[in-house]
Coordinates of C-alpha atoms in Angstrom, one line a residue:
M1 CA -121.4 23.8 107.1
N2 CA -118.0 25.1 108.1
K3 CA -116.2 27.3 105.4
S4 CA -112.5 27.4 105.3
I5 CA -111.3 30.7 105.6
V6 CA -108.4 31.8 103.0
P7 CA -106.2 34.6 103.6
D8 CA -106.3 37.3 100.7
N9 CA -102.6 37.7 99.8
S10 CA -103.8 40.0 97.0
V11 CA -105.0 42.6 99.7
N12 CA -101.9 42.3 101.4
T13 CA -99.8 42.9 98.5
A14 CA -101.7 45.9 97.7
T15 CA -101.4 47.4 101.2
H16 CA -97.6 46.9 101.1
T17 CA -97.3 48.2 97.8
A18 CA -99.4 51.5 98.9
S19 CA -97.3 51.4 102.1
R20 CA -94.1 51.4 100.0
S21 CA -95.3 54.2 97.6
P22 CA -94.8 57.1 99.1
L23 CA -91.2 56.5 100.0
F24 CA -90.7 55.4 96.3
Q25 CA -92.1 59.0 95.2
R26 CA -89.7 60.8 98.1
V27 CA -87.0 59.6 96.7
T28 CA -87.8 60.0 93.0
L29 CA -88.7 63.6 93.3
F30 CA -85.5 63.9 95.4
V31 CA -83.6 62.6 92.8
I32 CA -85.2 64.7 90.0
W33 CA -84.9 68.1 92.2
A34 CA -81.5 67.3 93.2
W35 CA -80.5 66.8 89.5
L36 CA -82.0 69.9 88.3
I37 CA -80.4 71.8 91.3
V38 CA -76.9 70.8 90.7
F39 CA -76.9 70.3 86.9
A40 CA -79.2 73.0 86.1
L41 CA -79.7 75.9 88.5
I42 CA -76.5 76.3 90.3
P43 CA -74.5 76.4 86.9
N44 CA -76.8 79.1 85.6
I45 CA -76.3 80.9 88.7
L46 CA -72.7 80.7 88.7
V47 CA -72.7 81.8 85.2
V48 CA -75.1 85.1 85.9
L49 CA -72.3 85.7 89.1
A50 CA -69.5 85.4 86.5
S51 CA -71.2 87.8 84.1
F52 CA -70.5 90.8 87.0
M53 CA -67.1 89.9 87.8
T54 CA -63.9 91.6 86.9
R55 CA -61.7 89.7 84.3
D56 CA -58.7 88.2 86.3
E57 CA -55.4 87.1 84.4
D58 CA -54.7 84.7 86.9
S59 CA -57.8 83.4 88.4
F60 CA -60.0 84.1 85.5
L61 CA -62.6 85.6 87.7
A62 CA -62.6 88.4 90.5
L63 CA -64.1 90.9 92.5
P64 CA -65.4 93.9 92.4
L65 CA -68.5 93.1 90.7
T66 CA -69.4 95.4 87.6
A67 CA -71.6 95.6 84.8
E68 CA -68.9 96.2 82.4
S69 CA -69.0 93.1 80.7
Y70 CA -72.9 93.9 79.6
L71 CA -71.7 97.3 78.4
R72 CA -69.1 96.3 76.3
F73 CA -72.1 94.8 74.1
I74 CA -72.8 98.4 72.9
D75 CA -69.3 98.4 71.0
P76 CA -70.3 98.4 67.2
L77 CA -67.9 95.1 66.4
Y78 CA -70.3 93.1 68.9
V79 CA -73.4 94.5 67.7
K80 CA -72.7 94.0 64.0
V81 CA -71.6 90.2 64.9
F82 CA -74.6 89.9 66.9
L83 CA -77.1 91.3 64.0
H84 CA -75.1 89.0 61.6
S85 CA -75.7 86.1 63.8
L86 CA -79.4 86.8 64.6
S87 CA -79.9 87.2 60.7
M88 CA -78.4 84.0 59.9
A89 CA -80.2 81.9 62.4
S90 CA -83.6 83.8 61.5
I91 CA -83.0 83.0 58.1
T92 CA -82.5 79.2 58.9
T93 CA -85.4 79.4 60.9
L94 CA -87.7 80.6 58.5
I95 CA -86.3 78.2 56.1
C96 CA -86.9 75.6 58.6
L97 CA -90.6 77.0 58.8
I98 CA -91.5 77.1 55.2
L99 CA -90.3 73.5 54.5
G100 CA -91.2 72.1 57.8
Y101 CA -94.7 73.4 58.1
P102 CA -96.4 71.5 55.1
F103 CA -94.0 68.5 55.8
A104 CA -95.3 68.1 59.3
W105 CA -98.9 68.8 57.8
L106 CA -98.3 66.0 55.1
V107 CA -97.0 63.3 57.4
S108 CA -99.9 63.9 59.8
R109 CA -102.5 63.3 57.3
V110 CA -101.2 59.9 56.0
S111 CA -101.8 56.6 57.8
K112 CA -100.3 55.7 61.0
K113 CA -98.1 53.2 59.6
W114 CA -96.5 55.5 57.4
Q115 CA -96.4 58.3 59.8
S116 CA -94.3 56.0 61.8
F117 CA -92.0 55.2 59.1
L118 CA -91.7 58.7 57.8
M119 CA -90.5 60.3 61.6
L120 CA -88.3 57.4 62.0
L121 CA -86.8 58.7 58.6
L122 CA -86.6 62.2 59.9
I123 CA -85.1 61.2 63.1
I124 CA -82.2 58.5 62.0
P125 CA -79.8 61.2 61.1
F126 CA -79.5 62.0 65.0
W127 CA -78.1 58.5 65.3
T128 CA -74.6 60.1 63.9
N129 CA -72.8 62.7 65.5
S130 CA -73.6 66.0 64.3
L131 CA -69.6 66.7 63.5
V132 CA -69.4 63.5 61.6
R133 CA -72.4 64.8 59.5
L134 CA -70.9 68.5 58.9
Y135 CA -67.7 67.1 57.6
A136 CA -69.4 64.8 55.3
V137 CA -71.5 68.0 54.3
K138 CA -68.2 69.5 53.8
L139 CA -66.6 67.0 51.8
I140 CA -69.9 67.4 49.5
I141 CA -69.9 70.9 48.9
A142 CA -66.1 71.9 48.7
A143 CA -64.7 73.2 45.3
N144 CA -63.3 69.7 44.9
G145 CA -65.8 67.7 46.6
L146 CA -68.6 65.5 45.3
L147 CA -71.2 67.9 44.1
S148 CA -68.7 70.2 41.8
S149 CA -67.4 67.2 40.6
A150 CA -70.5 65.7 39.5
L151 CA -71.9 68.6 37.9
I152 CA -68.6 69.4 35.9
G153 CA -68.6 65.7 34.9
M154 CA -72.0 66.0 33.9
G155 CA -71.0 69.2 31.7
L156 CA -73.7 71.7 33.9
I157 CA -70.7 73.9 35.0
D158 CA -67.4 74.8 33.9
E159 CA -65.6 75.9 37.6
P160 CA -66.1 74.4 40.9
L161 CA -69.1 75.8 43.0
Q162 CA -67.8 78.3 45.5
I163 CA -70.3 77.4 48.4
L164 CA -67.7 76.5 51.1
Y165 CA -66.9 79.0 53.8
T166 CA -69.9 81.2 52.7
Q167 CA -73.0 82.7 54.7
K168 CA -75.0 80.2 52.4
A169 CA -72.9 77.2 53.6
V170 CA -73.5 78.2 57.3
I171 CA -77.2 78.7 57.0
G172 CA -77.4 75.3 54.9
G173 CA -75.5 73.5 57.5
L174 CA -77.7 74.9 60.2
V175 CA -81.1 74.0 58.3
Y176 CA -79.6 70.7 57.7
L177 CA -79.0 70.0 61.6
L178 CA -82.1 71.7 63.2
F179 CA -84.7 71.0 60.5
P180 CA -85.9 68.1 62.8
F181 CA -86.5 70.5 65.7
M182 CA -89.0 72.4 63.7
V183 CA -90.8 69.4 62.2
L184 CA -91.4 67.8 65.5
P185 CA -93.4 70.0 67.5
L186 CA -95.4 71.1 64.5
Y187 CA -96.3 67.3 63.7
A188 CA -97.4 66.9 67.1
V189 CA -100.1 69.7 66.9
F190 CA -101.0 69.0 63.6
T191 CA -102.0 65.3 64.8
D192 CA -104.1 66.9 67.7
L193 CA -105.7 69.2 65.2
R194 CA -109.4 68.2 65.1
D195 CA -110.9 67.5 61.5
D196 CA -114.4 68.4 62.5
I197 CA -113.3 72.0 63.2
V198 CA -111.9 72.4 59.5
L199 CA -115.2 70.8 58.3
A200 CA -117.0 73.3 60.3
S201 CA -115.2 76.1 59.0
K202 CA -115.8 75.0 55.4
D203 CA -119.5 74.4 56.4
L204 CA -119.7 78.1 57.7
G205 CA -118.7 79.2 54.0
A206 CA -114.8 79.8 54.7
N207 CA -112.5 79.0 51.5
K208 CA -109.2 77.2 52.0
F209 CA -107.4 80.3 52.5
Q210 CA -109.7 81.6 55.4
T211 CA -109.8 78.5 56.8
F212 CA -105.9 78.2 57.1
W213 CA -105.5 81.7 58.4
H214 CA -108.6 82.0 61.0
V215 CA -108.5 78.5 62.1
I216 CA -105.3 76.1 61.5
L217 CA -102.9 78.9 61.9
P218 CA -103.9 80.0 65.0
L219 CA -104.5 76.3 66.6
T220 CA -100.8 75.6 65.4
T221 CA -99.1 78.8 66.7
P222 CA -97.9 77.1 69.5
G223 CA -96.1 74.5 67.5
I224 CA -94.5 77.2 65.4
I225 CA -93.4 79.0 68.6
S226 CA -91.9 75.6 70.0
G227 CA -90.3 75.0 66.9
V228 CA -88.8 78.5 66.7
L229 CA -87.5 78.0 70.2
L230 CA -85.9 74.9 69.4
V231 CA -84.0 76.1 66.1
L232 CA -83.6 80.0 66.7
L233 CA -81.4 79.7 69.8
P234 CA -79.4 76.8 69.3
A235 CA -78.7 78.3 65.5
M236 CA -76.9 81.2 67.2
G237 CA -74.9 79.1 69.3
M238 CA -73.9 76.3 67.2
F239 CA -70.3 77.8 66.8
Y240 CA -68.9 74.5 65.4
V241 CA -71.1 75.2 62.1
A242 CA -69.3 78.2 61.5
D243 CA -66.0 77.0 62.4
I244 CA -66.3 74.1 59.6
L245 CA -68.4 75.8 57.1
G246 CA -68.3 79.4 57.3
G247 CA -64.7 80.3 58.2
S248 CA -63.9 83.6 60.0
R249 CA -66.2 85.7 58.1
N250 CA -69.4 84.1 59.0
L251 CA -69.5 84.1 62.9
L252 CA -72.2 83.1 65.5
V253 CA -72.8 84.4 68.9
G254 CA -71.7 80.9 69.9
N255 CA -68.2 81.5 68.2
I256 CA -67.7 84.6 70.5
I257 CA -68.7 82.6 73.7
K258 CA -66.3 80.1 72.7
S259 CA -63.3 82.4 72.1
Q260 CA -64.0 84.4 75.0
F261 CA -63.8 81.3 77.3
L262 CA -61.0 79.5 75.4
D263 CA -58.9 81.8 73.7
A264 CA -59.2 85.4 75.3
R265 CA -59.8 84.0 78.8
D266 CA -62.3 86.5 79.2
W267 CA -64.8 84.6 81.8
P268 CA -66.9 87.4 82.5
F269 CA -68.0 88.9 79.1
G270 CA -68.3 85.2 77.6
A271 CA -70.7 84.5 80.7
A272 CA -72.4 87.9 80.0
A273 CA -73.2 86.7 76.2
S274 CA -74.6 83.1 77.4
V275 CA -76.8 85.3 79.7
L276 CA -78.2 87.2 77.0
L277 CA -78.7 84.3 74.7
T278 CA -80.5 82.8 78.1
A279 CA -82.6 85.8 78.4
T280 CA -83.7 85.7 74.7
M281 CA -84.9 82.1 75.0
A282 CA -86.7 82.8 78.2
I283 CA -88.7 85.7 76.1
L284 CA -89.5 83.2 73.3
I285 CA -90.8 80.4 76.2
A286 CA -93.1 83.2 77.7
A287 CA -94.4 84.2 74.2
Y288 CA -95.1 80.3 73.8
Y289 CA -96.9 80.2 77.1
A290 CA -99.0 83.0 76.3
S291 CA -99.9 81.6 72.7
S292 CA -100.8 78.4 74.3
K293 CA -103.0 79.9 77.0
R294 CA -104.8 82.1 74.4
I295 CA -106.2 79.0 72.4
G296 CA -107.2 77.4 75.9
K297 CA -104.3 74.9 76.1
T298 CA -104.4 73.8 79.6
D299 CA -101.4 71.3 79.1
H300 CA -98.5 73.0 77.4
N301 CA -96.5 70.0 77.2
E302 CA -99.1 68.6 74.7
V303 CA -97.4 70.5 71.8
A304 CA -94.0 71.0 73.2

């Protein structure tokens, strides 16, 4: 009996797709690398070069190369501003961590449906521009704002609260904007935390504190460091928070960078401040990878 031979189109399609796949991969990799080189690597190299150049009134930058911009950070004025900025950023990070750690743990313990809902509530504020939200906060905490008016109306206070243009207002604004960035990496590590490891610790006689200190905390350290990365450095650079809520007495490093580029026209000094912030972030990233490696994480993106 003769059997008709039917051509296998699926084989031809698979062969054609496989032949096109290497070209697609090359194009994709080229676009990614081109994007990173043009919009990340080259701008950072230019900033580093600008930090070693000399200030010029006409062209902003000029030769010769010098390290004078970095030496200016020894000035007590800039040291004071940097330490003040670091203290506010550290307090912001600590508050976000104290509030975000139990919050992320509680969210990871509820059902999947409620986890998605709670994380959606956390992310919804990102749908509104941060400047708009800050001005809303300003209207609430101003001396004649909603908070003081409500408290005076209820008879709880006699005079308006003096919150605006204080360090507390800046820290509160930073916490308000950066809190989700602490919660998200912590939530990721808590969802990856295996329950059997915690149960094994209890079976071996460890109490709740010992289980937390020797098991849960080390396993969630990468999430803590990742959250610190996403909060501490941005908190030092968010100059508009200090401008809107803090006034001239509560400056951040970002305010120095902005004023040097836009007001003083001292691009080398502004670039040097940017490089120092970037170097600080590089140190924190190195600490993050070291902690991930220490607990045996092979894929660091799992807790990013």
